[in-house]
Short mmCIF file of C-alpha atoms in Angstrom, two decimals:
data_model
loop_
_atom_site.label_atom_id
_atom_site.label_comp_id
_atom_site.label_asym_id
_atom_site.label_seq_id
_atom_site.Cartn_x
_atom_site.Cartn_y
_atom_site.Cartn_z
CA UNK Q 23 49.38 -35.44 -49.92
CA UNK Q 24 51.66 -32.62 -51.24
CA UNK Q 25 53.50 -30.35 -48.82
CA UNK Q 26 53.42 -26.58 -48.74
CA UNK Q 27 56.44 -24.31 -48.42
CA UNK Q 28 55.93 -24.11 -44.68
CA UNK Q 29 56.58 -27.82 -44.37
CA UNK Q 30 52.90 -28.54 -43.77
CA UNK Q 31 50.73 -30.54 -46.14
CA UNK Q 32 48.26 -29.03 -48.54
CA UNK Q 33 44.80 -29.33 -47.02
CA UNK Q 34 42.50 -32.08 -48.28
CA UNK Q 35 38.80 -31.40 -48.96
CA UNK Q 36 37.89 -33.15 -45.69
CA UNK Q 37 40.36 -31.00 -43.75
CA UNK Q 38 39.06 -27.81 -45.34
CA UNK Q 39 35.52 -28.85 -44.45
CA UNK Q 40 36.58 -29.35 -40.83
CA UNK Q 41 38.11 -25.87 -40.72
CA UNK Q 42 34.98 -24.31 -42.21
CA UNK Q 43 32.85 -26.05 -39.60
CA UNK Q 44 35.00 -24.56 -36.84
CA UNK Q 45 34.76 -21.10 -38.44
CA UNK Q 46 30.97 -21.36 -38.36
CA UNK Q 47 31.04 -21.97 -34.61
CA UNK Q 48 32.20 -18.42 -34.08
CA UNK Q 49 34.96 -19.32 -31.62
CA UNK Q 50 38.72 -18.86 -31.73
CA UNK Q 51 40.78 -21.89 -32.70
CA UNK Q 52 44.23 -22.93 -33.85
CA UNK Q 53 45.27 -25.25 -36.68
CA UNK Q 54 48.50 -27.23 -36.98
CA UNK Q 55 49.83 -30.60 -38.13
CA UNK Q 56 51.37 -33.46 -36.21
CA UNK Q 57 54.54 -35.26 -37.25
CA UNK Q 58 52.77 -37.61 -39.67
CA UNK Q 59 51.00 -34.76 -41.43
CA UNK Q 60 47.56 -35.07 -39.87
CA UNK Q 61 45.63 -31.89 -39.22
CA UNK Q 62 44.77 -30.87 -35.66
CA UNK Q 63 42.20 -28.21 -34.81
CA UNK Q 64 41.92 -27.02 -31.23
CA UNK Q 65 38.98 -24.92 -30.01
CA UNK Q 66 40.68 -22.50 -27.61
CA UNK Q 67 37.40 -21.85 -25.83
CA UNK Q 68 37.29 -25.52 -24.79
CA UNK Q 69 40.51 -25.25 -22.75
CA UNK Q 70 41.08 -23.48 -19.46
CA UNK Q 71 43.66 -20.70 -19.82
CA UNK Q 72 46.51 -20.22 -19.56
CA UNK Q 73 46.99 -22.79 -22.32
CA UNK Q 74 50.53 -24.16 -22.29
CA UNK Q 75 52.40 -25.10 -25.46
CA UNK Q 76 55.51 -27.27 -25.39
CA UNK Q 77 57.25 -30.55 -26.15
CA UNK Q 78 56.30 -32.23 -22.88
CA UNK Q 79 53.24 -34.46 -23.16
CA UNK Q 80 51.42 -32.82 -20.25
CA UNK Q 81 51.12 -29.46 -22.06
CA UNK Q 82 47.68 -28.43 -23.30
CA UNK Q 83 49.16 -28.22 -26.81
CA UNK Q 84 51.83 -30.95 -26.87
CA UNK Q 85 54.27 -30.77 -29.81
CA UNK Q 86 56.13 -33.88 -28.69
CA UNK Q 87 57.76 -34.65 -32.07
CA UNK Q 88 59.55 -31.30 -32.48
CA UNK Q 89 63.00 -31.37 -30.87
CA UNK Q 90 63.34 -27.60 -31.34
CA UNK Q 91 60.38 -26.95 -29.03
CA UNK Q 92 61.17 -26.44 -25.34
CA UNK Q 93 59.53 -28.63 -22.72
CA UNK Q 94 57.29 -25.68 -21.82
CA UNK Q 95 57.58 -23.20 -24.67
CA UNK Q 96 54.83 -20.56 -24.52
CA UNK Q 97 51.32 -19.77 -23.28
CA UNK Q 98 48.04 -18.70 -24.82
CA UNK Q 99 45.75 -16.63 -22.62
CA UNK Q 100 42.56 -14.63 -23.06
CA UNK Q 101 42.92 -11.02 -21.89
CA UNK Q 102 40.00 -8.63 -22.07
CA UNK Q 103 38.23 -10.70 -24.72
CA UNK Q 104 41.33 -11.08 -26.90
CA UNK Q 105 43.67 -14.06 -27.21
CA UNK Q 106 47.34 -13.35 -26.53
CA UNK Q 107 50.55 -15.34 -26.89
CA UNK Q 108 53.37 -14.98 -24.39
CA UNK Q 109 56.90 -16.31 -24.08
CA UNK Q 110 58.48 -14.84 -20.97
CA UNK Q 111 61.80 -16.60 -21.41
CA UNK Q 112 60.23 -20.07 -21.32
CA UNK Q 113 61.68 -21.24 -24.64
CA UNK Q 114 65.31 -21.61 -25.63
CA UNK Q 115 64.72 -20.93 -29.35
CA UNK Q 116 62.07 -18.25 -29.04
CA UNK Q 117 58.49 -17.94 -30.21
CA UNK Q 118 57.67 -16.33 -33.55
CA UNK Q 119 54.57 -14.65 -35.03
CA UNK Q 120 54.49 -13.82 -38.75
CA UNK Q 121 58.27 -14.11 -38.90
CA UNK Q 122 58.93 -11.83 -35.91
CA UNK Q 123 60.30 -13.10 -32.62
CA UNK Q 124 58.05 -12.01 -29.76
CA UNK Q 125 59.17 -10.78 -26.39
CA UNK Q 126 56.67 -10.93 -23.56
CA UNK Q 127 52.99 -10.88 -24.52
CA UNK Q 128 51.52 -10.31 -27.99
CA UNK Q 129 47.90 -9.91 -29.01
CA UNK Q 130 46.87 -12.34 -31.76
CA UNK Q 131 44.96 -11.43 -34.91
CA UNK Q 132 42.97 -13.66 -37.23
CA UNK Q 133 45.33 -15.46 -39.62
CA UNK Q 134 48.48 -14.94 -37.53
CA UNK Q 135 51.08 -17.63 -38.15
CA UNK Q 136 52.82 -18.64 -34.94
CA UNK Q 137 55.91 -20.83 -34.90
CA UNK Q 138 57.20 -22.98 -32.06
CA UNK Q 139 60.46 -24.70 -32.98
CA UNK Q 140 59.80 -25.89 -36.54
CA UNK Q 141 56.04 -26.29 -36.07
CA UNK Q 142 53.80 -23.58 -37.59
CA UNK Q 143 50.43 -22.99 -35.92
CA UNK Q 144 47.72 -20.77 -37.39
CA UNK Q 145 45.36 -18.72 -35.22
CA UNK Q 146 41.79 -18.15 -36.43
CA UNK Q 147 39.33 -15.77 -34.80
CA UNK Q 148 35.70 -14.82 -35.48
CA UNK Q 149 35.38 -11.60 -37.54
CA UNK Q 150 33.93 -9.56 -34.69
CA UNK Q 151 36.91 -10.37 -32.46
CA UNK Q 152 39.39 -8.75 -34.81
CA UNK Q 153 37.42 -6.30 -36.89
CA UNK Q 154 40.31 -3.94 -37.67
CA UNK Q 155 42.52 -6.59 -39.25
CA UNK Q 156 40.07 -9.21 -40.49
CA UNK Q 157 40.79 -10.29 -44.05
CA UNK Q 158 38.35 -11.73 -46.55
CA UNK Q 159 40.52 -14.69 -47.53
CA UNK Q 160 39.51 -17.97 -45.90
CA UNK Q 161 41.71 -21.03 -45.48
CA UNK Q 162 41.76 -23.03 -48.71
CA UNK Q 163 40.05 -20.35 -50.83
CA UNK Q 164 41.96 -19.65 -54.04
CA UNK Q 165 39.46 -17.36 -55.77
CA UNK Q 166 41.50 -14.15 -55.58
CA UNK Q 167 42.37 -13.13 -59.16
CA UNK Q 168 46.11 -12.95 -59.78
CA UNK Q 169 48.12 -12.23 -62.91
CA UNK Q 170 51.04 -14.48 -63.73
CA UNK Q 171 53.54 -11.88 -62.50
CA UNK Q 172 51.61 -11.27 -59.27
CA UNK Q 173 51.60 -14.99 -58.56
CA UNK Q 174 55.35 -15.22 -59.19
CA UNK Q 175 55.89 -12.30 -56.80
CA UNK Q 176 53.79 -14.11 -54.19
CA UNK Q 177 55.79 -17.33 -54.62
CA UNK Q 178 59.10 -15.45 -54.36
CA UNK Q 179 57.85 -13.71 -51.21
CA UNK Q 180 57.13 -17.09 -49.58
CA UNK Q 181 60.26 -18.89 -50.80
CA UNK Q 182 62.47 -18.31 -47.69
CA UNK Q 183 59.83 -19.92 -45.48
CA UNK Q 184 60.40 -23.19 -47.34
CA UNK Q 185 63.79 -23.50 -45.65
CA UNK Q 186 62.56 -22.64 -42.16
CA UNK Q 187 59.07 -22.30 -40.72
CA UNK Q 188 60.00 -19.05 -38.98
CA UNK Q 189 62.13 -17.41 -41.66
CA UNK Q 190 60.98 -13.90 -42.68
CA UNK Q 191 59.49 -13.41 -46.17
CA UNK Q 192 61.76 -12.29 -48.98
CA UNK Q 193 62.67 -8.61 -49.23
CA UNK Q 194 61.70 -6.46 -52.22
CA UNK Q 195 65.26 -6.62 -53.53
CA UNK Q 196 65.42 -10.41 -53.20
CA UNK Q 197 62.15 -10.74 -55.10
CA UNK Q 198 63.35 -8.31 -57.77
CA UNK Q 199 66.59 -10.23 -58.29
CA UNK Q 200 64.81 -13.59 -58.42
CA UNK Q 201 62.24 -12.42 -60.99
CA UNK Q 202 64.47 -9.99 -62.92
CA UNK Q 203 62.21 -7.05 -62.08
CA UNK Q 204 62.90 -3.59 -60.73
CA UNK Q 205 62.38 -2.98 -57.03
CA UNK Q 206 59.74 -0.37 -57.92
CA UNK Q 207 57.86 -2.96 -59.99
CA UNK Q 208 57.91 -5.40 -57.06
CA UNK Q 209 56.57 -2.71 -54.73
CA UNK Q 210 53.76 -1.95 -57.18
CA UNK Q 211 52.76 -5.62 -57.44
CA UNK Q 212 52.86 -6.03 -53.65
CA UNK Q 213 50.60 -2.98 -53.20
CA UNK Q 214 48.02 -4.65 -55.43
CA UNK Q 215 48.36 -7.93 -53.53
CA UNK Q 216 47.95 -6.18 -50.17
CA UNK Q 217 44.75 -4.60 -51.49
CA UNK Q 218 43.33 -7.84 -52.90
CA UNK Q 219 44.03 -9.72 -49.68
CA UNK Q 220 42.50 -6.94 -47.60
CA UNK Q 221 45.76 -6.04 -45.86
CA UNK Q 222 46.20 -2.40 -46.84
CA UNK Q 223 45.14 -1.13 -43.40
CA UNK Q 224 47.71 -3.20 -41.50
CA UNK Q 225 50.95 -1.60 -40.24
CA UNK Q 226 53.67 -1.72 -42.88
CA UNK Q 227 55.85 -4.11 -40.86
CA UNK Q 228 53.05 -6.70 -40.69
CA UNK Q 229 51.76 -6.72 -44.27
CA UNK Q 230 54.43 -8.92 -45.85
CA UNK Q 231 54.38 -11.64 -43.19
CA UNK Q 232 50.56 -11.72 -43.14
CA UNK Q 233 50.41 -11.95 -46.95
CA UNK Q 234 52.89 -14.84 -46.98
CA UNK Q 235 51.04 -16.59 -44.16
CA UNK Q 236 47.67 -16.32 -45.93
CA UNK Q 237 49.15 -17.60 -49.19
CA UNK Q 238 50.66 -20.65 -47.47
CA UNK Q 239 47.75 -21.45 -45.16
CA UNK Q 240 45.21 -20.97 -47.95
CA UNK Q 241 47.08 -23.24 -50.36
CA UNK Q 242 47.69 -20.46 -52.89
CA UNK Q 243 51.40 -21.31 -52.75
CA UNK Q 244 52.51 -24.91 -52.28
CA UNK Q 245 55.61 -27.11 -52.54
CA UNK Q 246 55.39 -27.69 -56.29
CA UNK Q 247 55.63 -23.93 -56.87
CA UNK Q 248 59.25 -24.02 -55.71
#
């Protein structure tokens, strides 16, 4: 099974079917892969919060294979109907969401890409839980029309994440230099991509990371693209 730039494998039809089945349940869940590449889906509603994440086997989400994960790394907790992620100094290497290191508690949005050590974990929420930032792209759906240049911009945006699961996406200048385009041209293409992925209403500092995360999780960009 081919790998994506995030270090995870491209989803098989059976894995995509499993994700769709969880989406239809209307509950929040997370998706990640174990050391051998197998997909794991955890229904957050089935666990009693706070949900601990860490390398130790007795954590609710045990990432035992990842040496960069602390024994107890972070916690997931439901607050006022919303799922939040917190790392109050538990981890030695930090906890990351969409390429940004979090401090304290952070509310999660559908499609957020968390990273613990070198293990990426995707959060999925029902549409009505996150109405203001819900996007129309579903995991594994590659039906969004893209021109050749737009696709190359998307690949260049995701390229740094190939080296590290929690690296930030490429900057406009880095994309421009890689594709021999002007920075203004890159900005114009990204504006179109934000619109097509339903991200134009997000804060500016979240658009790029969310776009890269959706492209990787949805299989629109994979290892062979690099």
